[in-house]
Short mmCIF file of C-alpha atoms and ligand atoms in Angstrom, two decimals:
data_model
loop_
_atom_site.label_atom_id
_atom_site.label_comp_id
_atom_site.label_asym_id
_atom_site.label_seq_id
_atom_site.Cartn_x
_atom_site.Cartn_y
_atom_site.Cartn_z
CA MET A 1 -28.02 -3.87 26.42
CA ILE A 2 -27.15 -0.96 24.09
CA THR A 3 -25.56 -3.32 21.50
CA ASN A 4 -28.84 -5.41 21.48
CA PHE A 5 -30.87 -2.29 20.95
CA LEU A 6 -28.60 -1.07 18.08
CA THR A 7 -28.71 -4.54 16.54
CA LYS A 8 -32.53 -4.49 16.57
CA ILE A 9 -32.59 -1.07 15.02
CA GLY A 10 -29.95 -1.95 12.36
CA ARG A 11 -31.81 -5.18 11.44
CA ARG A 12 -35.13 -3.28 11.01
CA PHE A 13 -33.67 -0.46 9.01
CA PHE A 14 -31.51 -2.60 6.70
CA VAL A 15 -33.27 -5.96 6.52
CA GLY A 16 -36.80 -5.17 7.41
CA GLN A 17 -39.34 -6.86 9.75
CA LYS A 18 -40.17 -9.77 7.45
CA GLN A 19 -36.95 -11.58 8.17
CA LYS A 20 -37.11 -13.76 11.32
CA PHE A 21 -33.75 -14.43 12.93
CA VAL A 22 -34.68 -17.86 14.16
CA PHE A 23 -33.35 -21.35 13.31
CA LEU A 24 -36.13 -23.99 13.47
CA LYS A 25 -36.14 -27.70 13.31
CA ALA A 26 -35.49 -28.44 9.72
CA LYS A 27 -38.39 -29.74 7.59
CA ASP A 28 -37.81 -30.86 4.01
CA ILE A 29 -35.34 -28.48 2.29
CA GLU A 30 -36.33 -27.54 -1.25
CA PHE A 31 -33.33 -27.86 -3.60
CA PHE A 32 -33.83 -25.61 -6.61
CA SER A 33 -32.05 -26.63 -9.70
CA LEU A 34 -28.59 -25.42 -9.17
CA LYS A 35 -26.01 -25.36 -11.91
CA LYS A 36 -23.06 -25.22 -9.51
CA ILE A 37 -22.33 -25.08 -5.82
CA ASP A 38 -19.25 -24.93 -3.63
CA LEU A 39 -18.68 -27.67 -1.09
CA TYR A 40 -17.43 -27.77 2.48
CA ILE A 41 -16.55 -31.08 4.15
CA HIS A 42 -16.21 -31.29 7.90
CA ILE A 43 -13.81 -33.84 9.54
CA PRO A 44 -14.27 -33.40 13.35
CA PHE A 45 -11.46 -35.66 14.68
CA CYS A 46 -8.57 -34.06 16.57
CA LYS A 47 -5.70 -35.76 18.32
CA ASN A 48 -5.22 -32.80 20.62
CA MET A 49 -8.24 -30.99 22.13
CA CYS A 50 -7.12 -27.32 22.21
CA PRO A 51 -8.81 -25.62 25.19
CA TYR A 52 -9.80 -22.45 23.31
CA CYS A 53 -11.28 -24.29 20.31
CA PRO A 54 -14.91 -23.36 19.52
CA TYR A 55 -15.25 -25.79 16.56
CA ASN A 56 -17.29 -28.87 16.33
CA ARG A 57 -14.58 -31.46 17.06
CA ILE A 58 -14.18 -34.69 19.05
CA ALA A 59 -11.21 -36.64 20.22
CA TYR A 60 -9.89 -38.98 17.55
CA ASN A 61 -11.59 -42.36 17.89
CA LYS A 62 -10.47 -45.04 15.47
CA GLU A 63 -13.73 -46.97 15.86
CA LEU A 64 -15.79 -44.02 14.60
CA VAL A 65 -13.63 -43.30 11.57
CA GLN A 66 -15.10 -45.94 9.15
CA PRO A 67 -18.73 -45.26 10.14
CA TYR A 68 -18.12 -41.52 9.78
CA LEU A 69 -16.62 -41.97 6.36
CA ASN A 70 -19.56 -44.05 5.33
CA GLY A 71 -21.88 -41.29 6.65
CA ILE A 72 -20.04 -38.73 4.50
CA LEU A 73 -20.15 -40.95 1.40
CA ASN A 74 -24.02 -41.36 1.97
CA GLU A 75 -24.44 -37.66 2.27
CA ILE A 76 -22.53 -37.05 -1.00
CA ASP A 77 -24.82 -39.62 -2.56
CA PHE A 78 -27.87 -37.79 -1.14
CA TYR A 79 -26.80 -34.50 -2.78
CA HIS A 80 -25.87 -36.21 -6.02
CA LYS A 81 -29.42 -37.69 -6.22
CA LYS A 82 -30.99 -34.22 -5.40
CA LEU A 83 -28.76 -32.06 -7.68
CA GLY A 84 -27.42 -34.44 -10.36
CA LYS A 85 -23.83 -34.28 -11.65
CA ILE A 86 -23.44 -30.49 -11.21
CA GLU A 87 -20.33 -28.37 -11.21
CA ILE A 88 -18.34 -27.91 -7.93
CA PRO A 89 -16.14 -24.83 -8.41
CA SER A 90 -14.34 -25.38 -5.08
CA ILE A 91 -14.00 -27.80 -2.21
CA TYR A 92 -12.91 -26.77 1.31
CA ILE A 93 -12.07 -29.46 3.83
CA GLY A 94 -12.02 -28.24 7.37
CA GLY A 95 -12.47 -29.51 10.92
CA GLY A 96 -11.34 -30.65 13.39
CA THR A 97 -8.14 -31.82 11.78
CA PRO A 98 -8.90 -33.33 8.37
CA THR A 99 -5.38 -34.77 7.90
CA ASN A 100 -6.07 -37.23 10.77
CA LEU A 101 -8.17 -39.07 8.18
CA ILE A 102 -5.63 -38.87 5.35
CA ASP A 103 -6.48 -42.18 3.64
CA GLU A 104 -10.16 -41.62 4.00
CA LEU A 105 -9.83 -38.18 2.35
CA GLN A 106 -8.69 -39.84 -0.88
CA ILE A 107 -11.92 -41.98 -0.85
CA ILE A 108 -14.05 -38.77 -0.24
CA ILE A 109 -12.38 -36.89 -3.06
CA ASN A 110 -12.73 -39.88 -5.45
CA SER A 111 -16.42 -40.02 -4.64
CA LEU A 112 -16.87 -36.32 -5.20
CA ARG A 113 -15.03 -36.54 -8.55
CA GLU A 114 -17.25 -39.51 -9.59
CA LYS A 115 -20.56 -37.89 -8.55
CA PHE A 116 -19.87 -34.27 -9.48
CA PHE A 117 -17.93 -32.23 -12.00
CA VAL A 118 -15.15 -30.79 -9.80
CA SER A 119 -13.82 -27.79 -11.70
CA GLY A 120 -11.94 -25.73 -9.08
CA ASP A 121 -9.42 -25.89 -6.26
CA ILE A 122 -9.37 -28.24 -3.32
CA CYS A 123 -8.25 -26.47 -0.11
CA ILE A 124 -7.60 -28.13 3.27
CA GLU A 125 -6.70 -27.02 6.74
CA THR A 126 -4.41 -28.80 9.16
CA SER A 127 -2.18 -28.33 12.26
CA PRO A 128 1.65 -28.49 12.44
CA ALA A 129 1.33 -31.47 14.83
CA ASP A 130 -0.55 -33.44 12.21
CA LEU A 131 1.58 -32.76 9.18
CA ASP A 132 4.59 -34.61 7.97
CA GLU A 133 6.25 -35.28 4.65
CA GLU A 134 4.25 -38.46 4.03
CA ILE A 135 0.95 -36.71 4.63
CA ILE A 136 1.93 -33.80 2.46
CA LYS A 137 2.86 -36.18 -0.41
CA LYS A 138 -0.54 -37.92 -0.05
CA LEU A 139 -2.41 -34.52 -0.14
CA LYS A 140 -0.47 -33.49 -3.22
CA LYS A 141 -1.18 -36.83 -4.87
CA MET A 142 -4.91 -36.68 -4.25
CA GLY A 143 -5.01 -33.20 -5.89
CA VAL A 144 -5.12 -30.78 -3.02
CA ASP A 145 -4.29 -27.37 -4.39
CA SER A 146 -3.94 -25.17 -1.29
CA ILE A 147 -3.22 -25.82 2.34
CA SER A 148 -3.64 -23.77 5.49
CA ILE A 149 -1.60 -24.58 8.60
CA GLY A 150 -2.93 -23.42 11.94
CA VAL A 151 0.45 -22.38 13.45
CA GLN A 152 -1.10 -19.73 15.75
CA SER A 153 2.29 -18.57 17.06
CA PHE A 154 5.99 -19.16 16.75
CA ASN A 155 6.36 -18.33 20.44
CA ASP A 156 6.69 -21.54 22.51
CA GLU A 157 5.24 -19.79 25.53
CA TYR A 158 1.96 -18.90 23.70
CA LEU A 159 1.78 -22.33 22.16
CA LYS A 160 1.77 -23.74 25.64
CA ILE A 161 -0.93 -21.26 26.77
CA LEU A 162 -2.98 -22.23 23.83
CA GLY A 163 -2.45 -25.91 24.66
CA ARG A 164 -0.95 -26.77 21.24
CA LYS A 165 1.09 -29.89 21.25
CA TYR A 166 4.09 -28.82 19.05
CA ASP A 167 6.80 -26.24 19.36
CA SER A 168 7.91 -23.47 16.95
CA LYS A 169 10.65 -25.81 15.47
CA GLN A 170 8.03 -28.41 14.50
CA ALA A 171 5.77 -25.60 13.06
CA GLU A 172 8.65 -24.38 10.92
CA LYS A 173 9.43 -27.87 9.73
CA ALA A 174 5.89 -28.47 8.64
CA ILE A 175 5.70 -25.11 6.77
CA ARG A 176 9.00 -25.84 4.98
CA ALA A 177 7.72 -29.24 3.90
CA ALA A 178 4.47 -27.78 2.64
CA LEU A 179 6.25 -25.11 0.71
CA SER A 180 8.66 -27.58 -0.93
CA VAL A 181 6.03 -29.58 -2.82
CA GLY A 182 4.52 -26.83 -4.86
CA PHE A 183 0.97 -26.25 -3.59
CA LYS A 184 -0.68 -23.31 -5.36
CA SER A 185 -0.78 -21.56 -1.99
CA VAL A 186 0.37 -22.21 1.60
CA ASN A 187 -1.44 -20.15 4.19
CA ILE A 188 -0.54 -19.98 7.85
CA ASP A 189 -2.87 -18.77 10.69
CA LEU A 190 -1.43 -16.60 13.27
CA MET A 191 -3.29 -15.43 16.40
CA PHE A 192 -3.16 -12.08 18.04
CA VAL A 193 -4.98 -10.55 21.05
CA LEU A 194 -3.49 -13.31 23.24
CA PRO A 195 -3.46 -12.74 27.01
CA ASN A 196 -0.70 -10.25 27.98
CA GLN A 197 0.54 -10.19 24.34
CA ASP A 198 2.11 -7.01 23.02
CA SER A 199 2.88 -5.71 19.52
CA LYS A 200 6.59 -6.84 19.68
CA ASN A 201 5.43 -10.45 20.01
CA VAL A 202 3.01 -10.12 17.17
CA LEU A 203 5.55 -8.54 14.82
CA ALA A 204 8.09 -11.19 15.73
CA ASP A 205 5.55 -13.94 14.66
CA LEU A 206 4.84 -12.09 11.38
CA ASP A 207 8.57 -11.65 10.70
CA LYS A 208 9.19 -15.35 11.10
CA ALA A 209 6.33 -16.10 8.67
CA ILE A 210 7.58 -13.68 6.06
CA ASN A 211 11.17 -15.05 6.38
CA LEU A 212 9.83 -18.53 5.73
CA LYS A 213 8.17 -17.09 2.51
CA VAL A 214 4.73 -18.41 3.15
CA ASP A 215 2.21 -17.30 0.46
CA GLN A 216 -0.42 -15.99 2.75
CA ILE A 217 -0.75 -15.03 6.39
CA THR A 218 -4.13 -14.92 8.14
CA THR A 219 -3.98 -13.04 11.42
CA TYR A 220 -6.98 -13.45 13.57
CA PRO A 221 -7.85 -12.59 17.22
CA LEU A 222 -8.21 -15.28 19.87
CA PHE A 223 -11.95 -15.70 20.28
CA THR A 224 -12.82 -16.52 23.85
CA PHE A 225 -16.10 -18.30 23.31
CA PRO A 226 -17.67 -18.54 26.75
CA TYR A 227 -18.23 -22.34 26.41
CA THR A 228 -14.62 -23.22 25.71
CA SER A 229 -12.30 -24.02 28.64
CA VAL A 230 -10.10 -21.02 27.74
CA GLY A 231 -13.14 -18.68 27.94
CA GLN A 232 -14.04 -20.09 31.33
CA HIS A 233 -10.37 -20.15 32.54
CA LEU A 234 -9.95 -16.46 31.64
CA LYS A 235 -13.13 -15.56 33.37
CA LEU A 236 -12.31 -17.55 36.50
CA ASN A 237 -8.76 -16.34 36.75
CA LYS A 238 -9.61 -12.81 35.72
CA ILE A 239 -6.77 -12.89 33.12
CA LYS A 240 -6.54 -9.67 31.27
CA MET A 241 -6.96 -9.70 27.52
CA PRO A 242 -5.44 -6.79 25.55
CA ASN A 243 -7.84 -3.88 25.80
CA PHE A 244 -9.38 -1.92 22.88
CA PHE A 245 -6.44 0.38 22.46
CA ARG A 246 -3.87 -2.41 22.47
CA ARG A 247 -5.96 -4.31 20.03
CA ARG A 248 -6.26 -1.20 17.77
CA LYS A 249 -2.48 -0.68 17.86
CA MET A 250 -1.68 -4.31 17.15
CA TYR A 251 -4.04 -4.31 14.16
CA LYS A 252 -2.48 -1.16 12.72
CA GLU A 253 1.03 -2.56 13.16
CA ILE A 254 0.10 -5.88 11.50
CA TYR A 255 -1.50 -4.03 8.56
CA ASN A 256 1.42 -1.67 8.06
CA TYR A 257 4.09 -4.30 8.54
CA CYS A 258 2.50 -6.59 5.93
CA ALA A 259 2.23 -3.72 3.57
CA LYS A 260 5.90 -2.86 4.03
CA LYS A 261 6.88 -6.46 3.29
CA ASN A 262 4.72 -6.53 0.10
CA TYR A 263 2.03 -8.78 1.51
CA ARG A 264 -1.23 -7.28 0.03
CA GLN A 265 -4.40 -7.23 2.01
CA VAL A 266 -6.87 -9.82 0.74
CA SER A 267 -9.37 -9.68 3.60
CA VAL A 268 -9.60 -7.85 6.96
CA TRP A 269 -7.47 -10.66 8.43
CA GLY A 270 -5.53 -11.97 5.43
CA PHE A 271 -2.36 -10.73 3.61
CA LYS A 272 -0.79 -12.49 0.60
CA LYS A 273 2.25 -11.97 -1.53
CA GLY A 274 2.50 -11.95 -5.29
CA GLU A 275 0.02 -13.49 -7.61
CA VAL A 276 -0.68 -16.79 -5.80
CA PRO A 277 -4.41 -17.60 -5.55
CA ARG A 278 -6.03 -16.29 -2.48
CA TYR A 279 -6.74 -18.89 0.25
CA SER A 280 -10.15 -18.48 1.78
CA SER A 281 -12.59 -20.67 3.67
CA VAL A 282 -15.68 -18.61 4.49
CA THR A 283 -16.53 -16.06 1.83
CA ARG A 284 -18.38 -18.18 -0.69
CA ASP A 285 -21.96 -17.06 -1.56
CA ASN A 286 -23.64 -20.35 -1.75
CA TYR A 287 -22.32 -23.66 -0.52
CA ILE A 288 -23.31 -27.06 0.84
CA GLY A 289 -21.68 -28.41 3.99
CA ILE A 290 -21.21 -32.13 4.40
CA GLY A 291 -20.39 -33.73 7.83
CA ALA A 292 -21.31 -33.31 11.48
CA GLY A 293 -22.17 -29.68 12.28
CA ALA A 294 -21.49 -28.56 8.67
CA CYS A 295 -23.42 -25.40 7.68
CA SER A 296 -24.97 -24.82 4.21
CA ARG A 297 -26.21 -21.76 2.50
CA LEU A 298 -28.48 -21.84 -0.50
CA PRO A 299 -30.05 -18.71 -2.06
CA ASN A 300 -33.10 -18.81 0.24
CA ILE A 301 -31.92 -20.71 3.31
CA PHE A 302 -29.23 -21.38 5.93
CA TYR A 303 -29.12 -24.81 7.51
CA PHE A 304 -26.78 -26.99 9.51
CA ASN A 305 -26.33 -30.65 10.17
CA THR A 306 -26.57 -32.12 13.67
CA PHE A 307 -23.40 -31.34 15.62
CA SER A 308 -23.47 -34.72 17.36
CA VAL A 309 -21.13 -37.06 15.53
CA LYS A 310 -23.00 -40.12 16.84
CA ASP A 311 -26.32 -38.76 15.59
CA TYR A 312 -24.78 -37.78 12.35
CA ILE A 313 -23.46 -41.29 11.75
CA SER A 314 -26.73 -42.99 12.75
CA SER A 315 -28.90 -40.77 10.61
CA THR A 316 -26.72 -40.91 7.52
CA LEU A 317 -26.25 -44.65 7.79
CA ASN A 318 -30.04 -45.12 8.12
CA LYS A 319 -30.42 -42.93 4.96
CA LYS A 320 -32.08 -40.16 6.99
CA SER A 321 -31.27 -36.51 6.67
CA PRO A 322 -28.68 -35.22 9.10
CA ILE A 323 -29.97 -31.61 8.71
CA ALA A 324 -30.89 -30.34 12.16
CA SER A 325 -31.92 -26.71 11.82
CA ALA A 326 -32.74 -24.14 9.24
CA MET A 327 -33.41 -20.39 8.84
CA GLU A 328 -35.02 -18.89 5.86
CA ILE A 329 -33.27 -15.96 4.23
CA SER A 330 -35.25 -13.05 2.70
CA SER A 331 -33.85 -11.47 -0.46
CA GLN A 332 -33.02 -8.38 1.57
CA LEU A 333 -30.92 -10.36 4.15
CA GLY A 334 -29.33 -12.14 1.19
CA LYS A 335 -28.10 -8.84 -0.14
CA TYR A 336 -26.57 -7.81 3.23
CA TYR A 337 -25.11 -11.25 3.71
CA TRP A 338 -23.28 -10.67 0.42
CA LEU A 339 -22.17 -7.28 1.48
CA TYR A 340 -20.91 -8.52 4.87
CA TRP A 341 -18.55 -10.94 3.11
CA ARG A 342 -17.43 -8.26 0.61
CA PHE A 343 -16.56 -6.12 3.58
CA TYR A 344 -14.63 -9.08 4.97
CA ASP A 345 -12.79 -9.16 1.58
CA ALA A 346 -11.92 -5.44 2.22
CA LYS A 347 -12.87 -4.69 -1.30
CA ILE A 348 -16.22 -4.36 -3.20
CA SER A 349 -16.56 -4.31 -6.99
CA LYS A 350 -18.84 -1.41 -7.98
CA ASN A 351 -20.16 -3.43 -10.89
CA GLU A 352 -21.22 -6.32 -8.63
CA LEU A 353 -22.56 -3.94 -6.10
CA GLU A 354 -24.84 -2.32 -8.70
CA LYS A 355 -26.05 -5.62 -9.90
CA ILE A 356 -27.10 -6.61 -6.37
CA PHE A 357 -28.23 -3.35 -4.84
CA GLY A 358 -29.24 -1.32 -7.99
CA ARG A 359 -28.27 2.33 -8.27
CA LYS A 360 -30.81 3.89 -5.97
CA ASP A 361 -30.85 1.77 -2.83
CA PHE A 362 -31.01 4.63 -0.37
CA LYS A 363 -30.11 2.38 2.60
CA PHE A 364 -26.84 1.44 0.94
CA ILE A 365 -26.17 5.02 -0.06
CA PHE A 366 -26.68 6.04 3.61
CA LEU A 367 -24.23 3.28 4.71
CA PHE A 368 -21.62 4.18 2.13
CA LEU A 369 -21.88 7.86 3.12
CA PHE A 370 -21.38 6.87 6.73
CA LEU A 371 -18.25 4.86 5.85
CA LYS A 372 -16.87 7.71 3.77
CA ILE A 373 -17.44 10.43 6.38
CA PHE A 374 -15.67 8.41 9.04
CA ARG A 375 -12.80 7.52 6.57
CA LEU A 376 -13.60 3.80 6.79
CA CYS A 377 -13.43 3.34 3.07
CA ARG A 378 -12.11 4.97 -0.13
CA GLU A 379 -13.23 4.82 -3.74
CA THR A 380 -11.46 3.94 -7.00
CA LYS A 381 -13.05 3.89 -10.45
CA GLU A 382 -13.90 0.21 -10.09
CA SER A 383 -14.07 -0.51 -6.42
CA ILE A 384 -14.82 0.62 -2.83
CA ILE A 385 -11.82 -0.32 -0.66
CA LEU A 386 -11.70 -0.39 3.12
CA THR A 387 -9.07 1.81 4.73
CA GLU A 388 -6.92 0.45 7.51
CA ARG A 389 -9.25 2.05 9.95
CA GLY A 390 -12.34 0.51 8.12
CA SER A 391 -10.67 -2.93 8.17
CA PHE A 392 -10.17 -2.68 11.90
CA TYR A 393 -13.76 -1.83 12.56
CA ILE A 394 -15.05 -4.53 10.32
CA HIS A 395 -12.73 -6.88 12.17
CA LEU A 396 -14.37 -5.69 15.43
CA LEU A 397 -17.82 -6.14 13.95
CA GLN A 398 -16.93 -9.72 12.95
CA ASN A 399 -15.68 -10.33 16.50
CA TYR A 400 -19.00 -9.07 17.77
CA PHE A 401 -20.94 -11.13 15.29
CA ILE A 402 -18.90 -14.35 16.02
CA LEU A 403 -19.12 -14.02 19.81
CA ASN A 404 -22.79 -13.17 19.83
CA TYR A 405 -24.55 -15.00 17.04
CA ILE A 406 -22.29 -17.90 16.12
CA ASN A 407 -21.55 -18.47 19.80
CA LYS A 408 -25.27 -18.73 20.56
CA VAL A 409 -26.03 -21.12 17.71
CA TRP A 410 -22.99 -23.26 18.45
CA THR A 411 -23.55 -23.36 22.19
CA ILE A 412 -27.13 -24.73 21.71
CA ALA A 413 -26.20 -27.07 18.79
CA ARG A 414 -23.42 -28.62 20.77
CA LYS A 415 -25.82 -29.39 23.71
CA GLU A 416 -28.74 -30.52 21.69
CA ALA A 417 -28.45 -32.79 18.67
CA TRP A 418 -31.68 -31.69 17.15
CA PRO A 419 -32.61 -28.27 18.67
CA GLU A 420 -36.24 -27.18 18.46
CA LYS A 421 -35.49 -23.44 18.10
CA ILE A 422 -32.50 -21.15 18.23
CA GLU A 423 -33.34 -17.39 18.25
CA ILE A 424 -30.47 -15.11 17.45
S1 SF4 B 1 -6.57 -28.77 16.30
FE1 SF4 B 1 -7.95 -27.14 15.53
S2 SF4 B 1 -10.00 -28.03 15.51
FE2 SF4 B 1 -8.70 -29.44 16.67
S3 SF4 B 1 -9.12 -28.81 18.78
FE3 SF4 B 1 -7.28 -27.70 18.09
S4 SF4 B 1 -8.09 -25.76 17.25
FE4 SF4 B 1 -9.77 -27.18 17.46
#
């Protein structure tokens, strides 16, 4: 109740009344002439259906692979016709488990290179159970620059709780193999805030990752989306998740431990060593998502494709648009969207800030004062940097945002292939 009330007040104050927080059935999207755009490709097939997983994924089905690939190629073609051969500064391939379609990925990348000018890095995510030396060689050969491995934990007990179908030895083997072929960056995901987990377990996982010399570690909390079986299981069995104070302590220890081991903070959840490029999936300003359930953001609009893999295939194969729902973005919301992701980066360039907000935006000045008074950020000549405390609260805010808004959109989009209206 109180959080809903505060959200309403916050939205009115910062974004204004003009902005409607509603996704509606998509009509024709207007594509302005863009010079460049980042790309996201969604591959929804998984060989293991993890019970906590909130993403748009389906069990691997060989018969659907070729039609899905054709759908993706048609969608690439659609954007090529709309936008021309524009620059693609980065490609992110997520899922699902993209490496389950390893040979098809080569065809997708070839098509992107033929239809667009791909100027930047190609990043891909995968799981230790779906990564071996042969797959790694193929990824390297097709020009993948960075890889993220969803290890989640090196503790076999937690891997079992999470329903992952590999053990810590297999995870280590996959990491070593990925590190040996010279990707620009190897990131691993580790989870914290697991049921009954304490700081000792979390630090043991971090220690293992650091000893393996991975380039980047992304530590993120277990999100118990109510519609996942883990969300329901925890509720039914009244399993206790670490409370606020344990979560606070864990975050502080992760932050300090990474700093001690020379892993520099690159986002509220990410820490990297040395000068390797930062691996990141979500912080791009404008991007187009291709595939079932893929989300896109253009300067004036958010939209997403139908989550139903079957509907995605039938619409793209019939040369119809797979776009299901869209929400217009006012310029004011666009500014705060940008700021949200810079907070996620834990660092905001003052120059960029001034370009976007100007010098006299009193709402931003108010926000900044608030952050300073509560020691949530500090200032240098060029930047505003979140403190450890600030990073923790942004992490909580993201948790709130994901479990309230994203959960709401995804719950409906997973049930209805073409939703009429989603109010958030
Ligand atoms: S492998 Fe990843 S995408 Fe697939 S079910 Fe598990 S968590 Fe979800």
